[in-house]
Amino acid sequence: MRFGTLRRGDTGGDGATEQPTTIFVDTTSATGANEIAKVGGFFDERLGELGISVEYTSLGTSSQMLEGIAAGKLDFTDIGYPGLPVGVAAGVDFRLIGAASTGGGDVVFVAPDGPQTIAELAGKKVAAAKGSSGWALLVRALADAGLSSSDLEIVDLKPDEAQNAFLQGDVDAWAIWSGQATAIDDSNGRQLTSGEDLGLIPGALVTRTVHAENDALLAAYLGARQDAIDWLESEPEAAIQAIADDRGMDYAVVESFLGVSGPLNLPLDDALVAEYQQVADLFFAEGEIATEVDISTVAATDAFERAGL
């Protein structure tokens, strides 16, 4: 597999922009516009017109996505909002170009007879994948309760590992996007708090910095995402079935996931950048990132406009 293969293109102000021949798009989210554009053939159609082929990844967590971007092995992805301050603090060379999802579905689970309030998590073990939206929900919930992550033990586990630890009683709580909690039901888990309780924050749409000024590439990529959302709205049954077939999931499960978190393809505005900045400030105050960051420094607020959307 080759990454970063380039050809001479005709976009850009000097007419000499290097156009990729292959781009790598992450489709971790089963309900994201990237996945829908993949199964609907919209990426192949629009990017194919530029002579660009698409390969797909499913990296699983925001941290892994940031690593892929930093290594030049991932070009476009939907990322949970906590990935933004983490990526900026780590010096990852990326640009924020839009809002990617409605951001619902994050939950802190406890056992049915477990803690009744967030404050009761003090001194407990809580599983959460560092950099994930579930982890960010936990940090926000603790701050609202007058606590910080230092008041408990956060165990950094991937979703499958965390689910096993939770079910075996090795941790007292689990912060996760509910769509990844495949074995949790009323018999073994109870929702302690959720993103809906604290206020939803949209997922973010990011790309490698090298692509952020490539108007033709942005138009093809963002246009394909919009095609996907339009298809989901006009033919929901066909789109959901295509996702289910691609993922090996039941139709009803995909449909339920879409009810929790839906795809977006929206430009940035000052209010959204400010919302992401509030998260970054909280993470710094809580010691979750080592340096203060300015989200506006990575925000390409004109990406959709330059793409003609």
XYZ file of C-alpha atoms in Angstrom:
309
model
C 0.000 0.000 0.000
C 1.448 3.370 -1.002
C 0.608 6.586 0.768
C 0.880 10.129 -0.511
C 1.305 9.220 -4.189
C 1.107 12.471 -6.133
C 0.482 13.687 -9.631
C 0.719 17.138 -11.118
C -2.641 18.894 -10.968
C -4.089 22.123 -12.244
C -5.649 23.517 -9.067
C -4.337 26.262 -6.856
C -3.281 29.818 -7.386
C -0.047 29.052 -9.268
C -1.543 26.251 -11.360
C 0.964 23.764 -9.953
C -0.750 22.150 -6.981
C 0.261 18.543 -6.444
C -2.909 16.468 -6.682
C -2.982 13.089 -4.913
C -3.690 10.009 -7.001
C -4.960 8.151 -3.925
C -6.571 9.456 -0.767
C -7.318 7.591 2.440
C -10.680 8.180 4.106
C -11.675 6.831 7.514
C -15.102 5.225 7.867
C -15.014 4.233 11.535
C -18.461 5.700 12.165
C -21.112 3.399 10.692
C -23.537 6.320 10.611
C -21.096 8.910 9.297
C -21.298 10.608 5.909
C -17.960 9.015 4.951
C -19.425 5.509 5.313
C -22.597 6.476 3.454
C -20.587 8.080 0.639
C -18.490 4.920 0.429
C -21.407 2.482 0.134
C -23.296 4.821 -2.190
C -20.336 5.112 -4.556
C -20.229 8.903 -4.257
C -16.539 9.145 -3.389
C -15.592 6.909 -6.306
C -17.722 8.992 -8.648
C -16.638 12.488 -7.671
C -13.001 11.803 -6.851
C -12.708 9.535 -9.863
C -13.437 12.553 -12.046
C -10.178 14.040 -10.704
C -8.272 10.820 -11.348
C -8.158 10.075 -7.617
C -8.839 6.638 -6.173
C -10.063 6.127 -2.609
C -8.937 3.620 -0.010
C -10.778 3.241 3.269
C -9.602 2.809 6.835
C -11.443 2.098 10.064
C -8.992 3.218 12.724
C -11.427 3.151 15.626
C -10.351 6.013 17.891
C -9.533 9.693 17.550
C -5.995 9.047 18.779
C -5.381 6.509 16.025
C -6.850 8.886 13.453
C -4.526 11.672 14.588
C -1.605 9.278 14.323
C -2.687 8.419 10.770
C -2.886 12.088 9.795
C 0.502 12.820 11.373
C 2.063 9.936 9.447
C 0.475 10.993 6.143
C -1.537 7.754 6.085
C -4.983 9.326 6.524
C -6.315 12.225 4.482
C -9.909 12.853 5.641
C -11.858 11.757 8.691
C -14.789 12.448 11.004
C -13.262 12.849 14.446
C -14.772 13.240 17.892
C -14.519 16.832 19.141
C -11.941 15.964 21.858
C -9.515 15.015 19.112
C -9.157 18.678 18.169
C -7.372 20.002 21.298
C -5.442 16.758 21.660
C -4.232 17.007 18.055
C -3.305 20.690 18.292
C -1.451 20.127 21.578
C 0.482 17.277 19.972
C 1.456 19.405 16.981
C -0.399 17.268 14.422
C -0.497 19.023 11.037
C -4.228 19.083 10.290
C -7.063 21.450 9.499
C -10.609 21.569 10.848
C -12.964 22.128 7.915
C -16.486 21.514 9.196
C -18.997 19.771 11.457
C -19.265 16.052 10.723
C -21.964 14.612 13.002
C -24.638 15.601 15.490
C -22.505 14.218 18.291
C -25.085 12.212 20.251
C -24.772 8.867 21.961
C -21.951 9.349 24.479
C -22.781 7.708 27.806
C -21.236 6.900 31.163
C -22.430 3.440 32.172
C -22.395 1.968 35.671
C -23.641 -1.354 37.010
C -27.368 -1.451 37.868
C -26.483 -1.212 41.580
C -23.549 1.147 41.021
C -23.041 4.868 41.783
C -26.107 7.091 41.571
C -24.282 10.335 40.764
C -21.106 11.433 38.999
C -19.756 12.649 42.351
C -19.872 9.056 43.596
C -17.269 8.085 41.001
C -14.593 9.694 43.208
C -12.025 7.068 44.078
C -13.462 4.615 41.525
C -12.016 3.040 38.363
C -13.554 4.242 35.100
C -12.735 2.846 31.659
C -12.440 5.372 28.813
C -10.398 5.494 25.612
C -8.183 8.580 25.918
C -9.088 11.080 23.211
C -12.544 9.632 22.562
C -15.821 11.497 22.864
C -16.782 9.196 25.744
C -13.640 10.248 27.602
C -14.475 13.901 26.914
C -17.979 13.393 28.252
C -16.486 11.987 31.453
C -14.134 14.970 31.850
C -17.027 17.400 31.287
C -19.303 15.546 33.717
C -16.629 15.508 36.406
C -16.052 19.246 36.006
C -19.784 19.882 36.340
C -19.733 17.870 39.572
C -16.779 19.839 40.957
C -14.329 16.982 40.377
C -11.441 16.304 38.038
C -9.973 13.166 36.521
C -7.383 13.135 39.320
C -10.193 12.309 41.741
C -10.602 8.855 40.208
C -8.618 6.340 38.169
C -9.235 6.505 34.432
C -8.220 3.241 32.765
C -7.330 3.855 29.107
C -8.885 0.926 27.214
C -10.132 0.376 23.677
C -13.893 -0.286 23.396
C -13.738 -4.096 23.284
C -11.276 -4.236 26.174
C -13.310 -1.742 28.178
C -16.550 -3.646 27.641
C -14.966 -6.841 28.953
C -13.527 -5.008 31.951
C -16.904 -3.440 32.724
C -18.838 -6.698 32.432
C -16.295 -8.503 34.615
C -16.483 -5.820 37.286
C -12.849 -4.767 36.867
C -13.966 -1.132 36.500
C -16.797 0.704 38.208
C -17.950 2.711 35.197
C -17.404 2.990 31.452
C -17.479 6.167 29.333
C -18.212 5.274 25.706
C -20.217 6.052 22.571
C -23.272 3.864 23.092
C -23.058 2.319 19.625
C -19.868 0.557 20.723
C -21.439 -0.854 23.890
C -22.798 -3.868 22.047
C -23.273 -6.127 25.077
C -24.773 -3.615 27.492
C -28.455 -3.838 28.363
C -30.697 -3.188 31.356
C -29.527 -6.383 33.031
C -25.871 -5.353 33.276
C -25.640 -1.583 32.845
C -27.319 1.699 33.702
C -26.813 5.123 32.176
C -25.365 7.552 34.727
C -25.117 10.557 32.402
C -24.987 11.287 28.678
C -24.070 13.863 26.090
C -27.728 14.749 25.858
C -27.669 15.595 29.572
C -24.617 17.861 29.275
C -25.279 19.321 25.822
C -24.286 17.848 22.478
C -21.111 18.950 20.726
C -20.843 18.121 16.997
C -18.148 15.815 15.721
C -15.464 17.469 13.598
C -14.456 17.065 9.966
C -10.689 17.259 9.496
C -8.084 16.818 6.795
C -4.339 16.972 6.370
C -3.169 20.572 6.042
C -1.755 19.865 2.576
C -5.327 19.334 1.295
C -6.990 22.300 3.002
C -6.234 24.750 0.180
C -6.943 22.314 -2.669
C -10.302 23.634 -3.853
C -10.929 20.900 -6.428
C -10.230 18.133 -3.930
C -12.387 19.789 -1.269
C -15.230 20.194 -3.771
C -15.099 16.513 -4.699
C -14.774 15.235 -1.144
C -17.343 17.520 0.484
C -19.665 17.183 -2.519
C -19.627 13.390 -2.149
C -20.461 13.710 1.550
C -23.395 15.954 0.666
C -24.548 13.446 -1.968
C -24.504 10.813 0.791
C -26.609 12.871 3.180
C -29.079 13.732 0.414
C -29.372 10.022 -0.425
C -30.004 9.135 3.220
C -32.758 11.754 3.371
C -34.419 10.796 0.071
C -34.001 6.987 0.217
C -33.360 6.106 3.870
C -34.209 2.425 3.528
C -31.764 1.905 0.653
C -28.997 3.826 2.395
C -29.465 2.030 5.712
C -29.545 -1.367 4.022
C -26.328 -0.551 2.150
C -24.604 0.339 5.420
C -25.940 -2.823 7.079
C -24.672 -4.982 4.221
C -21.250 -3.333 4.249
C -20.849 -3.632 8.017
C -22.514 -7.008 8.503
C -25.026 -5.395 10.863
C -28.766 -5.725 11.282
C -30.836 -3.065 9.550
C -32.568 -2.201 12.826
C -29.233 -1.660 14.600
C -28.007 0.779 11.937
C -31.344 2.571 12.063
C -31.097 2.889 15.838
C -27.536 4.249 15.609
C -28.710 6.913 13.160
C -31.344 7.907 15.693
C -28.578 8.560 18.207
C -26.018 10.324 16.006
C -26.663 11.498 12.467
C -24.269 12.689 9.755
C -23.620 16.381 9.134
C -21.715 18.189 6.400
C -21.709 21.780 7.583
C -19.215 24.654 7.410
C -17.584 26.138 10.467
C -18.873 29.294 12.082
C -17.564 31.358 14.970
C -20.010 29.793 17.423
C -18.856 26.252 16.668
C -15.172 27.165 16.852
C -15.899 28.815 20.215
C -17.623 25.640 21.413
C -14.591 23.547 20.472
C -12.378 26.128 22.206
C -14.338 25.745 25.448
C -13.537 22.027 25.388
C -9.865 22.779 24.758
C -9.789 25.213 27.677
C -11.424 22.637 29.955
C -8.937 19.961 28.937
C -6.018 22.270 29.724
C -7.510 23.332 33.049
C -8.036 19.681 34.003
C -4.518 18.684 32.952
C -5.731 16.467 30.101
C -3.492 18.355 27.640
C -0.147 19.855 28.622
C -0.381 23.171 26.762
C -3.022 25.778 26.037
C -4.239 25.611 22.442
C -6.081 27.933 20.086
C -8.541 25.983 17.926
C -8.906 28.910 15.519
C -5.329 28.329 14.343
C -6.399 25.082 12.643
C -9.875 26.210 11.518
C -10.325 26.550 7.750
C -13.583 28.470 7.978
C -13.809 29.057 4.216
C -13.397 25.430 3.096
C -17.055 24.896 2.186
C -17.251 28.240 0.431
C -14.218 27.446 -1.692
C -15.715 24.031 -2.426
C -18.854 25.720 -3.759
C -21.085 24.453 -0.965
